[in-house]
PDB file of C-alpha atoms in Angstrom:
ATOM      1  CA  LYS Y   1      25.268  25.082-132.337  1.00  0.00           C
ATOM      2  CA  GLY Y   2      22.764  24.631-135.221  1.00  0.00           C
ATOM      3  CA  MET Y   3      26.109  22.523-137.210  1.00  0.00           C
ATOM      4  CA  GLN Y   4      27.494  21.221-134.503  1.00  0.00           C
ATOM      5  CA  GLN Y   5      23.491  19.443-133.245  1.00  0.00           C
ATOM      6  CA  LYS Y   6      23.220  18.628-137.682  1.00  0.00           C
ATOM      7  CA  VAL Y   7      27.169  17.583-137.640  1.00  0.00           C
ATOM      8  CA  GLN Y   8      26.083  15.392-134.374  1.00  0.00           C
ATOM      9  CA  PHE Y   9      23.238  13.607-135.572  1.00  0.00           C
ATOM     10  CA  LEU Y  10      24.917  12.483-139.322  1.00  0.00           C
ATOM     11  CA  ALA Y  11      27.418  11.250-137.226  1.00  0.00           C
ATOM     12  CA  ALA Y  12      25.618   9.662-135.068  1.00  0.00           C
ATOM     13  CA  MET Y  13      23.366   7.741-138.295  1.00  0.00           C
ATOM     14  CA  ILE Y  14      25.981   6.989-140.529  1.00  0.00           C
ATOM     15  CA  HIS Y  15      26.956   3.679-138.773  1.00  0.00           C
ATOM     16  CA  ASP Y  16      22.887   2.774-139.246  1.00  0.00           C
ATOM     17  CA  PRO Y  17      21.883   2.376-135.681  1.00  0.00           C
ATOM     18  CA  GLU Y  18      19.355   0.458-133.660  1.00  0.00           C
ATOM     19  CA  LEU Y  19      18.807   1.995-130.693  1.00  0.00           C
ATOM     20  CA  ILE Y  20      19.620   6.100-131.107  1.00  0.00           C
ATOM     21  CA  ILE Y  21      19.751   8.330-127.850  1.00  0.00           C
ATOM     22  CA  LEU Y  22      19.040  12.111-128.247  1.00  0.00           C
ATOM     23  CA  ASP Y  23      20.384  14.352-125.902  1.00  0.00           C
ATOM     24  CA  GLU Y  24      18.562  17.914-126.817  1.00  0.00           C
ATOM     25  CA  PRO Y  25      18.929  17.539-130.001  1.00  0.00           C
ATOM     26  CA  PHE Y  26      16.314  20.389-130.693  1.00  0.00           C
ATOM     27  CA  SER Y  27      19.022  22.528-129.020  1.00  0.00           C
ATOM     28  CA  GLY Y  28      20.419  25.864-131.231  1.00  0.00           C
ATOM     29  CA  LEU Y  29      18.644  24.436-134.499  1.00  0.00           C
ATOM     30  CA  ASP Y  30      16.328  27.267-136.793  1.00  0.00           C
ATOM     31  CA  PRO Y  31      12.357  26.308-137.009  1.00  0.00           C
ATOM     32  CA  VAL Y  32      13.447  24.633-140.517  1.00  0.00           C
ATOM     33  CA  ASN Y  33      16.382  22.407-139.583  1.00  0.00           C
ATOM     34  CA  ALA Y  34      13.721  21.660-136.027  1.00  0.00           C
ATOM     35  CA  ALA Y  35      11.088  19.956-138.769  1.00  0.00           C
ATOM     36  CA  LEU Y  36      14.239  18.212-140.550  1.00  0.00           C
ATOM     37  CA  LEU Y  37      14.834  16.587-137.748  1.00  0.00           C
ATOM     38  CA  HIS Y  38      12.418  16.017-136.009  1.00  0.00           C
ATOM     39  CA  GLU Y  39      11.006  14.595-139.365  1.00  0.00           C
ATOM     40  CA  LEU Y  40      14.338  12.222-140.039  1.00  0.00           C
ATOM     41  CA  ILE Y  41      13.179  11.217-136.107  1.00  0.00           C
ATOM     42  CA  MET Y  42      10.024   9.961-136.801  1.00  0.00           C
ATOM     43  CA  GLU Y  43      11.935   8.394-139.520  1.00  0.00           C
ATOM     44  CA  LEU Y  44      13.832   6.614-138.142  1.00  0.00           C
ATOM     45  CA  HIS Y  45      10.878   5.167-135.429  1.00  0.00           C
ATOM     46  CA  GLU Y  46       9.237   3.400-139.076  1.00  0.00           C
ATOM     47  CA  GLN Y  47      11.856   2.118-139.307  1.00  0.00           C
ATOM     48  CA  GLY Y  48      11.387   0.196-135.986  1.00  0.00           C
ATOM     49  CA  ARG Y  49      14.353   2.007-134.236  1.00  0.00           C
ATOM     50  CA  THR Y  50      14.464   2.547-130.191  1.00  0.00           C
ATOM     51  CA  ILE Y  51      15.275   6.425-130.024  1.00  0.00           C
ATOM     52  CA  ILE Y  52      15.516   7.711-126.350  1.00  0.00           C
ATOM     53  CA  PHE Y  53      14.627  11.139-126.079  1.00  0.00           C
ATOM     54  CA  SER Y  54      15.957  13.357-123.583  1.00  0.00           C
ATOM     55  CA  THR Y  55      14.790  16.896-122.924  1.00  0.00           C
ATOM     56  CA  HIS Y  56      13.266  19.310-120.273  1.00  0.00           C
ATOM     57  CA  VAL Y  57      10.991  20.798-124.187  1.00  0.00           C
ATOM     58  CA  LEU Y  58       8.020  18.792-122.575  1.00  0.00           C
ATOM     59  CA  HIS Y  59       6.295  19.701-125.599  1.00  0.00           C
ATOM     60  CA  GLN Y  60       9.007  18.234-127.645  1.00  0.00           C
ATOM     61  CA  ALA Y  61       8.764  14.959-126.201  1.00  0.00           C
ATOM     62  CA  GLU Y  62       4.822  14.733-126.298  1.00  0.00           C
ATOM     63  CA  GLN Y  63       4.945  15.111-130.104  1.00  0.00           C
ATOM     64  CA  LEU Y  64       7.810  12.647-130.501  1.00  0.00           C
ATOM     65  CA  CYS Y  65       7.645  10.146-127.224  1.00  0.00           C
ATOM     66  CA  ASP Y  66       5.511   6.921-127.445  1.00  0.00           C
ATOM     67  CA  ARG Y  67       5.792   6.941-123.894  1.00  0.00           C
ATOM     68  CA  ILE Y  68       7.102   9.226-121.510  1.00  0.00           C
ATOM     69  CA  PHE Y  69       9.085   8.288-118.920  1.00  0.00           C
ATOM     70  CA  LEU Y  70       9.214  11.766-115.898  1.00  0.00           C
ATOM     71  CA  ILE Y  71      12.335  12.666-113.704  1.00  0.00           C
ATOM     72  CA  ASN Y  72      12.723  15.203-110.411  1.00  0.00           C
ATOM     73  CA  HIS Y  73      15.904  15.812-108.989  1.00  0.00           C
ATOM     74  CA  GLY Y  74      16.688  11.724-109.867  1.00  0.00           C
ATOM     75  CA  VAL Y  75      12.520  10.521-108.986  1.00  0.00           C
ATOM     76  CA  LYS Y  76      10.717   8.953-111.645  1.00  0.00           C
ATOM     77  CA  LEU Y  77       7.562  10.253-111.652  1.00  0.00           C
ATOM     78  CA  LEU Y  78       6.076   8.765-114.414  1.00  0.00           C
ATOM     79  CA  ASP Y  79       6.246   6.146-116.776  1.00  0.00           C
ATOM     80  CA  ALA Y  80       3.019   6.024-119.393  1.00  0.00           C
ATOM     81  CA  THR Y  81       2.953   5.917-123.047  1.00  0.00           C
ATOM     82  CA  MET Y  82       0.652   9.386-123.534  1.00  0.00           C
ATOM     83  CA  ASP Y  83      -2.169   6.943-123.800  1.00  0.00           C
ATOM     84  CA  GLU Y  84      -2.467   5.979-120.489  1.00  0.00           C
ATOM     85  CA  ILE Y  85      -1.241  10.013-119.739  1.00  0.00           C
ATOM     86  CA  HIS Y  86      -4.568  10.854-121.005  1.00  0.00           C
ATOM     87  CA  HIS Y  87      -6.921   9.380-119.636  1.00  0.00           C
ATOM     88  CA  ARG Y  88      -4.324   9.385-115.840  1.00  0.00           C
ATOM     89  CA  PHE Y  89      -5.475  12.334-115.928  1.00  0.00           C
ATOM     90  CA  ASP Y  90      -8.271  13.133-117.306  1.00  0.00           C
ATOM     91  CA  PRO Y  91      -9.343  16.082-119.397  1.00  0.00           C
ATOM     92  CA  ARG Y  92     -11.301  18.540-116.851  1.00  0.00           C
ATOM     93  CA  THR Y  93     -10.906  22.267-118.487  1.00  0.00           C
ATOM     94  CA  ILE Y  94     -13.014  23.214-121.374  1.00  0.00           C
ATOM     95  CA  LEU Y  95     -12.242  26.234-123.271  1.00  0.00           C
ATOM     96  CA  VAL Y  96     -14.617  28.028-124.462  1.00  0.00           C
ATOM     97  CA  LYS Y  97     -13.698  31.069-127.239  1.00  0.00           C
ATOM     98  CA  PRO Y  98     -17.489  32.799-127.531  1.00  0.00           C
ATOM     99  CA  LEU Y  99     -18.518  35.650-130.785  1.00  0.00           C
ATOM    100  CA  ALA Y 100     -17.430  38.982-130.230  1.00  0.00           C
ATOM    101  CA  SER Y 101     -20.629  39.547-129.994  1.00  0.00           C
ATOM    102  CA  ASN Y 102     -22.105  37.583-127.034  1.00  0.00           C
ATOM    103  CA  GLN Y 103     -19.278  37.620-124.551  1.00  0.00           C
ATOM    104  CA  GLY Y 104     -21.552  38.804-122.144  1.00  0.00           C
ATOM    105  CA  ASP Y 105     -23.622  36.136-122.038  1.00  0.00           C
ATOM    106  CA  ALA Y 106     -20.547  34.068-121.580  1.00  0.00           C
ATOM    107  CA  SER Y 107     -21.136  35.167-117.012  1.00  0.00           C
ATOM    108  CA  SER Y 108     -23.891  32.565-117.196  1.00  0.00           C
ATOM    109  CA  LEU Y 109     -20.772  29.813-117.516  1.00  0.00           C
ATOM    110  CA  GLN Y 110     -19.931  29.908-114.108  1.00  0.00           C
ATOM    111  CA  TYR Y 111     -23.622  28.610-112.795  1.00  0.00           C
ATOM    112  CA  ILE Y 112     -23.610  25.770-115.189  1.00  0.00           C
ATOM    113  CA  ASP Y 113     -23.590  21.962-113.367  1.00  0.00           C
ATOM    114  CA  GLY Y 114     -20.327  20.641-112.578  1.00  0.00           C
ATOM    115  CA  VAL Y 115     -18.520  24.397-113.522  1.00  0.00           C
ATOM    116  CA  HIS Y 116     -15.929  24.792-110.257  1.00  0.00           C
ATOM    117  CA  ASP Y 117     -14.978  28.368-111.636  1.00  0.00           C
ATOM    118  CA  VAL Y 118     -14.302  30.070-114.698  1.00  0.00           C
ATOM    119  CA  ALA Y 119     -11.431  31.620-115.574  1.00  0.00           C
ATOM    120  CA  VAL Y 120     -11.441  34.836-118.532  1.00  0.00           C
ATOM    121  CA  ASP Y 121      -8.218  35.276-120.816  1.00  0.00           C
ATOM    122  CA  GLU Y 122      -9.073  39.610-121.527  1.00  0.00           C
ATOM    123  CA  ARG Y 123      -6.414  39.524-123.831  1.00  0.00           C
ATOM    124  CA  SER Y 124      -7.775  36.589-126.452  1.00  0.00           C
ATOM    125  CA  ALA Y 125     -11.570  36.559-125.185  1.00  0.00           C
ATOM    126  CA  GLU Y 126     -11.525  32.962-124.327  1.00  0.00           C
ATOM    127  CA  TYR Y 127     -13.037  31.445-120.567  1.00  0.00           C
ATOM    128  CA  GLU Y 128     -11.404  28.383-119.593  1.00  0.00           C
ATOM    129  CA  LEU Y 129     -14.246  25.874-117.361  1.00  0.00           C
ATOM    130  CA  HIS Y 130     -12.573  24.059-114.595  1.00  0.00           C
ATOM    131  CA  LEU Y 131     -14.381  21.405-113.882  1.00  0.00           C
ATOM    132  CA  GLU Y 132     -15.562  19.746-110.596  1.00  0.00           C
ATOM    133  CA  GLU Y 133     -14.606  16.106-109.794  1.00  0.00           C
ATOM    134  CA  HIS Y 134     -17.598  14.309-110.541  1.00  0.00           C
ATOM    135  CA  ALA Y 135     -18.742  16.940-113.486  1.00  0.00           C
ATOM    136  CA  ASP Y 136     -19.205  14.686-117.008  1.00  0.00           C
ATOM    137  CA  PRO Y 137     -16.991  17.094-119.478  1.00  0.00           C
ATOM    138  CA  HIS Y 138     -19.326  16.272-122.593  1.00  0.00           C
ATOM    139  CA  ASN Y 139     -23.148  17.130-120.453  1.00  0.00           C
ATOM    140  CA  VAL Y 140     -21.024  20.686-119.316  1.00  0.00           C
ATOM    141  CA  MET Y 141     -20.132  21.113-123.591  1.00  0.00           C
ATOM    142  CA  ARG Y 142     -24.095  20.479-124.146  1.00  0.00           C
ATOM    143  CA  THR Y 143     -25.158  23.143-121.648  1.00  0.00           C
ATOM    144  CA  ILE Y 144     -22.821  25.765-123.061  1.00  0.00           C
ATOM    145  CA  MET Y 145     -24.167  24.941-127.071  1.00  0.00           C
ATOM    146  CA  ASP Y 146     -27.425  25.038-125.215  1.00  0.00           C
ATOM    147  CA  THR Y 147     -26.713  28.839-123.240  1.00  0.00           C
ATOM    148  CA  MET Y 148     -24.663  30.899-125.812  1.00  0.00           C
ATOM    149  CA  THR Y 149     -23.039  30.737-129.271  1.00  0.00           C
ATOM    150  CA  PHE Y 150     -19.701  31.018-129.802  1.00  0.00           C
ATOM    151  CA  ARG Y 151     -17.060  30.701-132.571  1.00  0.00           C
ATOM    152  CA  SER Y 152     -15.678  27.462-130.886  1.00  0.00           C
ATOM    153  CA  ILE Y 153     -15.507  25.311-127.542  1.00  0.00           C
ATOM    154  CA  GLU Y 154     -13.488  22.102-127.081  1.00  0.00           C
ATOM    155  CA  LEU Y 155     -12.363  19.692-124.538  1.00  0.00           C
ATOM    156  CA  ARG Y 156      -8.573  20.462-123.627  1.00  0.00           C
ATOM    157  CA  ARG Y 157      -6.205  18.190-122.105  1.00  0.00           C
ATOM    158  CA  LEU Y 158      -3.689  19.117-120.034  1.00  0.00           C
ATOM    159  CA  THR Y 159       0.079  19.505-121.574  1.00  0.00           C
ATOM    160  CA  LEU Y 160       2.919  17.738-120.740  1.00  0.00           C
ATOM    161  CA  GLU Y 161       4.959  20.729-118.253  1.00  0.00           C
ATOM    162  CA  GLU Y 162       1.243  20.637-116.746  1.00  0.00           C
ATOM    163  CA  VAL Y 163       0.980  17.172-115.804  1.00  0.00           C
ATOM    164  CA  PHE Y 164       4.888  16.930-114.558  1.00  0.00           C
ATOM    165  CA  ILE Y 165       4.086  20.456-112.383  1.00  0.00           C
ATOM    166  CA  ARG Y 166       0.470  18.976-111.097  1.00  0.00           C
ATOM    167  CA  MET Y 167       2.618  16.069-109.969  1.00  0.00           C
ATOM    168  CA  VAL Y 168       5.587  17.917-107.932  1.00  0.00           C
ATOM    169  CA  ILE Y 169       3.010  19.701-106.745  1.00  0.00           C
ATOM    170  CA  ARG Y 170       1.665  16.951-105.198  1.00  0.00           C
ATOM    171  CA  ASP Y 171       5.086  14.855-104.468  1.00  0.00           C
ATOM    172  CA  GLU Y 172       7.093  18.616-103.288  1.00  0.00           C
ATOM    173  CA  GLY Y 173       4.420  21.139-102.892  1.00  0.00           C
ATOM    174  CA  ASP Y 174       3.291  24.457-104.627  1.00  0.00           C
ATOM    175  CA  GLU Y 175       6.978  25.950-104.183  1.00  0.00           C
ATOM    176  CA  ALA Y 176       9.446  23.040-105.657  1.00  0.00           C
ATOM    177  CA  ALA Y 177       6.529  22.914-108.667  1.00  0.00           C
ATOM    178  CA  GLU Y 178       6.937  26.793-109.141  1.00  0.00           C
ATOM    179  CA  GLU Y 179      10.661  26.600-109.290  1.00  0.00           C
ATOM    180  CA  ALA Y 180      10.255  23.216-112.029  1.00  0.00           C
ATOM    181  CA  ARG Y 181       7.572  25.499-113.564  1.00  0.00           C
ATOM    182  CA  GLU Y 182      11.016  28.741-114.100  1.00  0.00           C
ATOM    183  CA  ALA Y 183      13.251  25.743-114.493  1.00  0.00           C
ATOM    184  CA  LEU Y 184      10.971  24.145-118.102  1.00  0.00           C
ATOM    185  CA  SER Y 185      10.330  28.142-119.295  1.00  0.00           C
ATOM    186  CA  ASN Y 186      14.039  29.028-118.924  1.00  0.00           C
ATOM    187  CA  GLY Y 187      15.038  26.465-121.735  1.00  0.00           C
TER     188      GLY Y 187
END
């Protein structure tokens, strides 16, 4: 299937089109050829070509696209640039990776003003702090820095997949969002 994808891409490019429509172009490609195709798409974009990229693999769209048009069951959910999406879906999560010797100190994270709840990933020993609407993420991060020692702390942006699922929940409810989540993970 990967060879077929490459041949179809080359056949489409042979005429040097200004408008390029790609439907699931990475399907069946091994990592080396996927990276090569990614590079070719970026070069075509830099040359000023218009590229329409259709995919349900949202992390690829997030990496490649300037503008996102999300559709669910034929209904437009979102039409915006990546910058607009990041601004609209302001980060409400802080990821903290404590030093191994200070994991016990993390219990105090839940009491920081502006923290709604703390999720613990036991496998990676990371803490995901979900913030209240009014909370200033930078103030919360400063408080964490004063409270404990850590390997890293970051303000985590929502992924495009998380944005899509939130929008489905808003429009259709939790059950529809779970169906969307399963469809995205089954590729």
